[in-house]
Coordinates of N, CA, C and O in Angstrom, one line a residue:
X152 N 0.8 -1.3 0.2 CA 0.3 -0.1 0.2 C 1.2 0.9 -0.1 O 0.5 2.3 -0.6
X153 N 2.0 1.1 0.6 CA 2.4 2.3 0.7 C 3.5 2.6 -0.6 O 3.7 3.7 -1.2
X154 N 3.4 1.7 -1.8 CA 3.6 1.7 -2.9 C 2.6 2.6 -3.9 O 3.4 3.5 -4.4
X155 N 1.8 2.9 -3.6 CA 0.6 3.3 -4.1 C 0.6 4.8 -4.3 O 0.7 5.9 -4.6
X156 N 0.6 5.2 -2.5 CA 0.9 6.1 -2.4 C 2.1 7.0 -2.6 O 2.2 8.2 -3.0
X157 N 3.3 6.1 -2.7 CA 4.4 6.8 -3.4 C 4.7 6.9 -4.9 O 5.0 8.2 -5.3
X158 N 3.8 6.5 -5.5 CA 3.3 7.0 -6.9 C 3.1 8.0 -7.0 O 2.5 9.2 -8.2
X159 N 1.6 8.7 -5.9 CA 1.3 9.6 -6.4 C 1.5 10.9 -5.9 O 2.4 10.8 -5.0
X160 N 1.9 11.8 -6.8 CA 2.7 13.2 -6.0 C 2.1 13.8 -5.5 O 0.2 14.1 -5.3
X161 N 2.7 14.3 -4.2 CA 2.1 14.8 -3.7 C 2.5 15.8 -3.1 O 3.1 16.8 -4.1
X162 N 0.8 16.5 -3.2 CA 1.3 18.2 -3.2 C 0.5 19.2 -2.1 O -0.2 18.3 -1.1
X163 N 1.5 20.2 -1.9 CA 1.1 20.5 -0.5 C -0.4 21.3 -0.2 O -1.1 21.5 -0.6
X164 N -0.6 20.3 1.1 CA -2.3 20.8 1.6 C -3.1 20.1 1.2 O -4.1 19.7 1.2
X165 N -2.5 18.9 0.2 CA -4.0 17.6 -0.2 C -3.8 16.5 0.7 O -5.1 16.5 0.7
X166 N -3.4 16.2 1.9 CA -4.0 15.5 2.7 C -4.6 15.9 3.9 O -5.4 15.8 4.0
X167 N -4.3 17.3 3.8 CA -5.3 18.2 5.1 C -7.2 18.3 4.3 O -7.7 18.2 4.9
X168 N -6.7 18.3 2.1 CA -8.2 18.8 1.9 C -8.3 17.2 1.9 O -10.0 17.4 2.0
X169 N -8.0 16.3 1.8 CA -8.4 14.9 1.7 C -9.3 14.4 3.0 O -10.2 14.0 3.2
X170 N -8.6 14.4 4.0 CA -9.0 14.5 5.6 C -10.3 15.1 6.0 O -11.0 14.9 6.4
X171 N -10.2 16.5 5.2 CA -11.2 17.3 5.4 C -12.5 16.6 4.5 O -13.7 16.6 5.0
X172 N -12.5 16.2 3.2 CA -13.3 15.5 2.5 C -14.0 14.4 3.2 O -14.9 13.6 3.0
X173 N -12.8 13.5 3.5 CA -13.3 12.3 4.4 C -14.4 12.6 5.1 O -14.9 11.9 5.7
X174 N -14.0 13.7 6.1 CA -14.4 13.8 7.3 C -16.0 14.0 6.9 O -16.9 13.9 7.3
X175 N -16.0 15.3 5.9 CA -17.9 15.8 5.4 C -18.0 14.3 4.9 O -19.3 14.1 5.5
X176 N -17.1 13.6 4.2 CA -18.2 12.3 3.8 C -18.5 11.4 5.0 O -19.8 10.8 4.9
X177 N -18.0 11.7 5.9 CA -18.1 10.5 7.5 C -19.3 10.8 8.1 O -20.2 10.7 8.3
X178 N -19.1 12.8 7.8 CA -20.5 13.5 8.7 C -21.6 13.0 8.0 O -22.7 12.8 8.4
X179 N -21.3 13.1 6.4 CA -22.9 12.7 5.7 C -23.2 11.5 6.5 O -24.6 11.3 6.2
X180 N -22.9 10.9 5.9 CA -22.9 9.6 6.3 C -23.3 9.1 7.6 O -24.5 8.6 7.6
X181 N -22.7 9.7 8.5 CA -23.7 9.7 10.0 C -24.8 10.1 10.5 O -25.9 9.8 10.5
X182 N -24.6 11.7 9.2 CA -26.0 12.3 9.4 C -26.8 11.2 8.9 O -28.0 11.5 9.2
X183 N -26.9 10.8 7.8 CA -28.0 9.7 6.9 C -28.4 8.3 7.8 O -29.4 8.4 7.7
X184 N -27.4 8.0 8.4 CA -27.5 7.1 9.0 C -28.7 7.7 10.6 O -29.3 7.0 10.8
X185 N -28.0 8.7 10.9 CA -29.0 9.2 12.3 C -30.6 9.6 11.9 O -31.8 9.2 12.4
X186 N -30.1 10.1 10.4 CA -31.8 10.1 9.9 C -32.7 8.9 9.8 O -33.6 9.0 10.1
X187 N -32.0 7.9 9.2 CA -32.6 6.5 8.9 C -33.3 6.1 10.2 O -33.9 5.4 10.7
X188 N -32.1 6.3 11.4 CA -32.7 5.8 13.0 C -33.7 6.3 13.5 O -34.6 5.6 13.3
X189 N -33.7 7.3 13.4 CA -35.0 8.5 13.5 C -35.9 8.3 12.5 O -37.4 7.7 13.4
X190 N -36.0 8.1 11.9 CA -36.8 7.3 10.5 C -37.5 5.8 11.7 O -38.9 5.7 11.4
X191 N -36.6 5.0 11.7 CA -36.9 3.8 12.1 C -37.5 3.8 13.6 O -38.9 3.0 13.4
X192 N -37.1 4.7 14.1 CA -37.7 4.8 15.5 C -38.9 5.2 15.5 O -40.0 5.0 16.3
X193 N -39.2 6.3 14.9 CA -40.8 7.0 14.6 C -41.5 5.8 14.2 O -42.9 5.8 14.5
X194 N -40.9 5.3 12.8 CA -41.9 3.8 12.0 C -42.4 3.1 13.7 O -43.2 2.8 14.0
X195 N -41.4 2.7 13.9 CA -41.5 1.9 15.4 C -42.7 1.9 16.3 O -43.3 1.7 16.9
X196 N -42.3 3.4 16.9 CA -43.1 4.1 17.8 C -44.7 4.1 17.2 O -45.9 3.6 18.0
X197 N -44.4 4.6 16.1 CA -46.0 4.6 15.5 C -46.6 3.5 15.1 O -47.9 2.7 15.6
X198 N -46.2 2.0 15.2 CA -46.3 0.8 15.4 C -47.2 0.4 16.6 O -48.5 -0.1 16.7
X199 N -46.1 1.1 17.5 CA -46.3 0.5 18.9 C -48.1 1.2 19.5 O -48.6 0.9 20.4
X200 N -47.9 2.8 18.7 CA -48.8 3.6 19.2 C -50.7 2.7 18.8 O -51.0 2.8 19.5
X201 N -49.9 2.4 17.5 CA -51.6 2.2 16.7 C -51.5 0.9 17.2 O -52.8 0.3 17.8
X202 N -50.8 -0.3 17.7 CA -51.2 -1.5 18.6 C -51.3 -1.4 19.4 O -52.8 -2.2 20.5
X203 N -51.4 -0.1 20.8 CA -52.0 0.1 22.0 C -53.3 0.5 21.3 O -54.2 0.5 22.5
X204 N -53.3 1.3 20.3 CA -54.9 1.9 20.4 C -55.8 0.6 20.0 O -56.8 0.8 20.6
X205 N -55.1 -0.4 19.4 CA -56.0 -1.4 18.6 C -56.4 -2.3 20.3 O -57.7 -2.6 20.4
X206 N -55.1 -2.2 21.0 CA -55.5 -3.2 22.2 C -56.8 -2.3 23.1 O -58.0 -3.0 23.3
X207 N -56.4 -1.1 23.4 CA -57.2 -0.4 24.1 C -58.8 -0.6 23.8 O -59.5 -0.8 24.1
X208 N -58.8 -0.3 22.4 CA -60.4 -0.3 21.5 C -60.9 -1.6 21.9 O -61.8 -2.1 22.3
X209 N -60.0 -2.7 21.2 CA -60.6 -4.2 21.8 C -60.9 -4.3 23.3 O -62.0 -4.7 23.4
X210 N -60.5 -4.2 24.4 CA -61.0 -3.9 25.7 C -62.0 -2.7 25.9 O -62.5 -3.3 26.7
X211 N -62.0 -1.7 25.0 CA -63.1 -0.9 25.4 C -64.2 -1.9 24.8 O -65.0 -2.0 25.5
X212 N -64.2 -2.0 23.9 CA -64.9 -2.8 23.4 C -65.9 -4.1 23.8 O -67.1 -4.3 23.6
X213 N -64.7 -4.8 24.3 CA -65.0 -6.0 25.4 C -65.8 -5.7 26.4 O -66.7 -6.1 27.3
X214 N -65.1 -4.4 27.0 CA -66.2 -4.4 28.1 C -67.2 -3.3 28.2 O -68.2 -4.0 28.8
X215 N -67.6 -2.6 26.8 CA -69.0 -2.1 26.5 C -69.9 -3.5 26.1 O -71.1 -3.3 26.9
X216 N -69.3 -4.1 25.1 CA -70.3 -5.8 25.6 C -70.8 -6.5 26.4 O -71.9 -7.1 27.0
X217 N -69.8 -6.4 27.5 CA -70.0 -7.1 28.7 C -71.2 -6.2 29.9 O -72.2 -6.8 30.2
X218 N -70.9 -4.9 29.5 CA -71.8 -4.4 30.5 C -73.3 -4.0 29.4 O -74.2 -4.2 30.9
X219 N -73.0 -4.3 28.0 CA -74.6 -4.8 27.7 C -75.1 -5.7 28.1 O -76.2 -5.9 28.2
X220 N -74.3 -7.0 28.1 CA -74.7 -8.3 28.5 C -75.3 -8.1 29.8 O -76.3 -9.0 29.8
X221 N -74.9 -7.8 31.1 CA -74.9 -7.2 32.2 C -76.1 -6.5 32.4 O -77.3 -6.9 33.1
X222 N -76.5 -5.1 31.5 CA -77.7 -4.6 31.7 C -78.9 -5.3 31.0 O -80.1 -5.7 31.6
X223 N -78.6 -6.3 29.8 CA -80.0 -6.8 29.5 C -80.1 -8.2 30.4 O -81.0 -8.5 30.8
X224 N -79.1 -8.6 31.3 CA -79.4 -9.4 32.3 C -80.3 -9.2 33.6 O -81.1 -9.8 34.1
X225 N -79.5 -7.5 33.7 CA -80.3 -7.0 34.8 C -82.3 -6.4 34.3 O -83.0 -6.7 35.3
X226 N -81.9 -6.4 33.3 CA -83.6 -5.7 32.6 C -84.4 -7.3 32.7 O -85.7 -7.0 33.1
X227 N -83.8 -8.3 32.3 CA -84.7 -9.6 32.5 C -85.0 -9.8 33.7 O -85.9 -11.0 34.4
X228 N -83.7 -9.7 34.4 CA -84.2 -10.0 36.2 C -85.0 -9.1 36.7 O -86.3 -9.2 37.1
X229 N -85.2 -7.5 36.2 CA -86.0 -7.0 36.4 C -87.3 -7.2 36.3 O -88.6 -7.1 37.1
X230 N -87.7 -7.5 34.8 CA -88.9 -8.1 34.2 C -89.6 -9.3 34.9 O -90.4 -9.0 35.1
X231 N -88.8 -10.1 34.9 CA -89.1 -11.3 35.9 C -89.5 -10.8 37.6 O -90.7 -11.5 37.7
X232 N -88.8 -10.0 38.2 CA -89.3 -9.8 39.2 C -90.6 -8.7 38.9 O -91.6 -9.2 40.0
X233 N -91.0 -7.9 38.1 CA -92.2 -7.5 37.7 C -93.6 -8.6 37.7 O -94.3 -8.2 38.1
X234 N -93.2 -9.4 36.5 CA -94.1 -10.6 36.7 C -94.4 -11.2 37.7 O -95.6 -11.3 38.0
X235 N -93.1 -11.5 39.0 CA -93.7 -12.4 40.2 C -94.6 -11.2 41.1 O -95.5 -11.3 41.3
X236 N -94.5 -9.9 40.8 CA -95.1 -8.7 41.6 C -96.4 -8.6 41.0 O -97.6 -8.8 41.9
X237 N -96.8 -8.8 39.9 CA -98.0 -8.6 39.3 C -98.7 -9.7 39.8 O -100.2 -10.1 40.0
X238 N -97.7 -11.1 39.5 CA -98.8 -12.3 39.8 C -99.0 -12.2 41.3 O -100.4 -12.8 41.6
X239 N -98.3 -11.7 42.0 CA -98.6 -11.6 43.5 C -99.9 -10.6 44.1 O -101.0 -11.1 44.4
X240 N -99.5 -9.6 43.1 CA -100.7 -8.6 43.0 C -102.1 -9.3 43.0 O -103.3 -9.2 43.4
X241 N -102.3 -10.1 41.7 CA -103.4 -10.7 41.3 C -103.7 -11.4 42.4 O -105.2 -11.6 42.6
X242 N -103.0 -12.6 42.5 CA -103.3 -13.5 43.7 C -103.8 -12.8 45.0 O -105.3 -13.8 45.4
X243 N -103.3 -11.9 45.6 CA -103.8 -11.2 46.7 C -105.2 -10.2 46.1 O -106.3 -10.9 46.8
X244 N -105.7 -9.8 44.9 CA -106.8 -9.4 44.4 C -107.9 -10.7 44.7 O -108.8 -10.9 45.3
X245 N -107.2 -11.8 43.9 CA -107.9 -12.9 44.0 C -108.9 -13.4 45.0 O -109.9 -14.2 45.7
X246 N -107.9 -13.5 46.6 CA -107.5 -13.9 47.6 C -109.0 -13.0 48.3 O -109.7 -13.3 49.2
X247 N -108.7 -11.9 47.7 CA -109.6 -10.7 48.7 C -111.5 -10.5 48.0 O -112.0 -11.0 48.7
X248 N -111.3 -10.9 46.3 CA -112.6 -11.2 46.3 C -113.0 -12.9 47.1 O -114.2 -13.0 47.1
X249 N -112.2 -13.8 46.9 CA -112.6 -15.2 47.7 C -113.1 -14.3 49.1 O -114.3 -14.9 49.5
X250 N -112.2 -13.8 49.7 CA -112.6 -13.6 51.2 C -114.0 -12.9 51.4 O -114.8 -12.8 52.1
X251 N -113.9 -11.8 50.5 CA -115.6 -11.1 50.3 C -116.7 -11.6 49.5 O -117.7 -12.1 50.6
X252 N -116.4 -12.7 49.2 CA -117.5 -14.1 48.7 C -118.0 -14.9 49.9 O -118.9 -14.8 50.4
X253 N -116.6 -15.7 50.5 CA -116.6 -16.1 52.0 C -117.6 -15.4 52.6 O -118.7 -15.5 53.6
X254 N -117.5 -13.8 53.0 CA -118.0 -12.8 53.9 C -119.6 -12.6 53.3 O -120.6 -12.4 54.4
X255 N -119.6 -12.6 52.3 CA -120.7 -12.1 51.9 C -121.9 -14.0 51.9 O -123.2 -14.0 52.2
X256 N -121.1 -15.0 51.7 CA -122.2 -16.3 52.4 C -122.0 -15.8 53.8 O -123.3 -16.7 54.0
X257 N -121.5 -16.1 54.5 CA -121.9 -15.8 56.1 C -122.7 -15.1 56.4 O -123.5 -15.5 57.4
X258 N -122.8 -13.8 55.6 CA -124.0 -13.1 56.1 C -124.7 -13.0 55.7 O -126.1 -13.4 56.7
X259 N -125.2 -14.1 54.5 CA -126.2 -14.9 54.2 C -126.9 -16.1 54.5 O -127.9 -16.2 55.0
X260 N -125.9 -16.6 55.3 CA -125.9 -17.8 56.3 C -126.5 -17.5 57.4 O -128.1 -17.7 57.8
X261 N -126.3 -16.4 57.9 CA -127.0 -15.8 59.5 C -128.1 -15.3 59.3 O -129.0 -15.1 59.6
X262 N -128.3 -15.0 58.0 CA -129.9 -14.4 57.7 C -130.2 -15.4 57.5 O -131.8 -15.3 58.0
X263 N -130.3 -16.4 56.9 CA -131.2 -17.6 56.7 C -131.4 -17.9 58.0 O -132.1 -18.4 58.5
X264 N -130.2 -18.5 58.6 CA -130.6 -19.2 60.2 C -131.4 -17.6 60.9 O -132.2 -18.3 61.8
X265 N -131.4 -16.4 61.0 CA -132.5 -15.7 61.6 C -134.0 -16.0 61.2 O -134.5 -16.5 61.8
X266 N -134.1 -15.9 59.5 CA -135.4 -16.2 59.2 C -135.5 -17.4 59.8 O -137.1 -17.6 60.1
X267 N -135.1 -18.6 59.8 CA -135.6 -20.0 60.5 C -135.7 -19.6 62.1 O -136.7 -20.1 61.9
X268 N -134.8 -18.7 62.4 CA -135.4 -18.8 64.1 C -136.3 -18.7 64.5 O -137.5 -18.6 65.2
X269 N -136.7 -17.1 63.4 CA -138.1 -16.6 63.4 C -138.9 -17.4 63.0 O -140.3 -17.1 63.8
X270 N -139.2 -18.1 62.2 CA -139.7 -18.7 61.6 C -140.2 -20.1 62.8 O -141.4 -20.2 62.8
X271 N -139.2 -20.5 63.4 CA -139.5 -21.6 64.4 C -140.1 -21.1 65.5 O -141.3 -21.6 66.3
X272 N -140.1 -19.6 65.5 CA -140.1 -19.0 67.0 C -142.0 -18.5 66.7 O -142.9 -19.0 68.0
X273 N -142.3 -18.2 65.7 CA -143.5 -18.2 65.2 C -144.7 -19.5 65.6 O -145.6 -19.6 66.3
X274 N -144.0 -20.4 65.2 CA -144.5 -21.9 65.2 C -144.5 -22.0 66.5 O -145.5 -22.2 67.1
X275 N -143.7 -22.2 67.5 CA -143.9 -22.3 68.8 C -145.2 -21.4 69.4 O -145.4 -22.3 69.9
X276 N -144.9 -20.4 68.6 CA -146.3 -19.4 69.2 C -147.4 -19.7 68.8 O -148.6 -19.7 70.3
X277 N -147.8 -20.4 67.7 CA -148.6 -20.8 67.1 C -149.1 -21.9 68.2 O -150.3 -21.6 68.4
X278 N -148.0 -22.8 68.4 CA -148.5 -24.0 69.1 C -148.5 -23.5 70.6 O -149.7 -24.3 70.9
X279 N -148.5 -22.7 71.2 CA -148.5 -22.3 72.2 C -149.7 -21.7 72.6 O -150.9 -22.3 73.2
X280 N -150.3 -21.1 71.2 CA -151.9 -20.5 71.2 C -152.9 -21.9 71.8 O -153.8 -21.8 71.4
X281 N -152.7 -22.7 71.0 CA -153.8 -24.2 70.7 C -153.4 -24.2 71.9 O -152.3 -24.9 72.7
X282 N -155.2 -24.5 72.4 CA -154.8 -24.9 73.6 C -154.6 -26.9 73.7 O -154.5 -27.5 72.6
X283 N -154.3 -26.7 74.9 CA -153.5 -28.4 75.1 C -154.5 -29.7 74.6 O -154.5 -30.9 74.6
X284 N -155.8 -29.6 75.1 CA -156.9 -30.3 75.5 C -157.1 -30.4 73.9 O -157.5 -32.1 73.7
X285 N -157.0 -29.7 72.8 CA -157.1 -30.0 71.8 C -155.7 -31.1 70.6 O -156.4 -31.5 70.1
X286 N -155.0 -30.6 71.6 CA -153.7 -31.9 71.0 C -154.0 -33.0 71.3 O -153.6 -33.8 70.5
X287 N -154.8 -33.7 72.5 CA -154.8 -34.8 72.8 C -156.4 -35.1 72.0 O -156.4 -35.9 71.5

């Protein structure tokens, strides 16, 4: 390699110029590498951000789905309880009606008993008025 350099005519300031040029080229390459590294880092950041957004959206969607399912279950439970309450109200109304009917039957029975008692008293009074001699 020293033979090649020996063949080149050396000019004053040439090494400095070459060194400067090499330094500039290396700086350009470093700058290009920095730009490429920054571009890749930015791309990686964007990919990660997109993935995180997608994961968050998926979690949010899943939570909303679960909440909707729970709400639906709660509505079904509420409807079930409401129908039970309605059924109990109907049963209570029917029980009241039966009780009213039974009370009416008791009142009616008391009235009939009272009528029979009065009829028996009348009959008894008639018999008391009839002289005992005629009975024999």
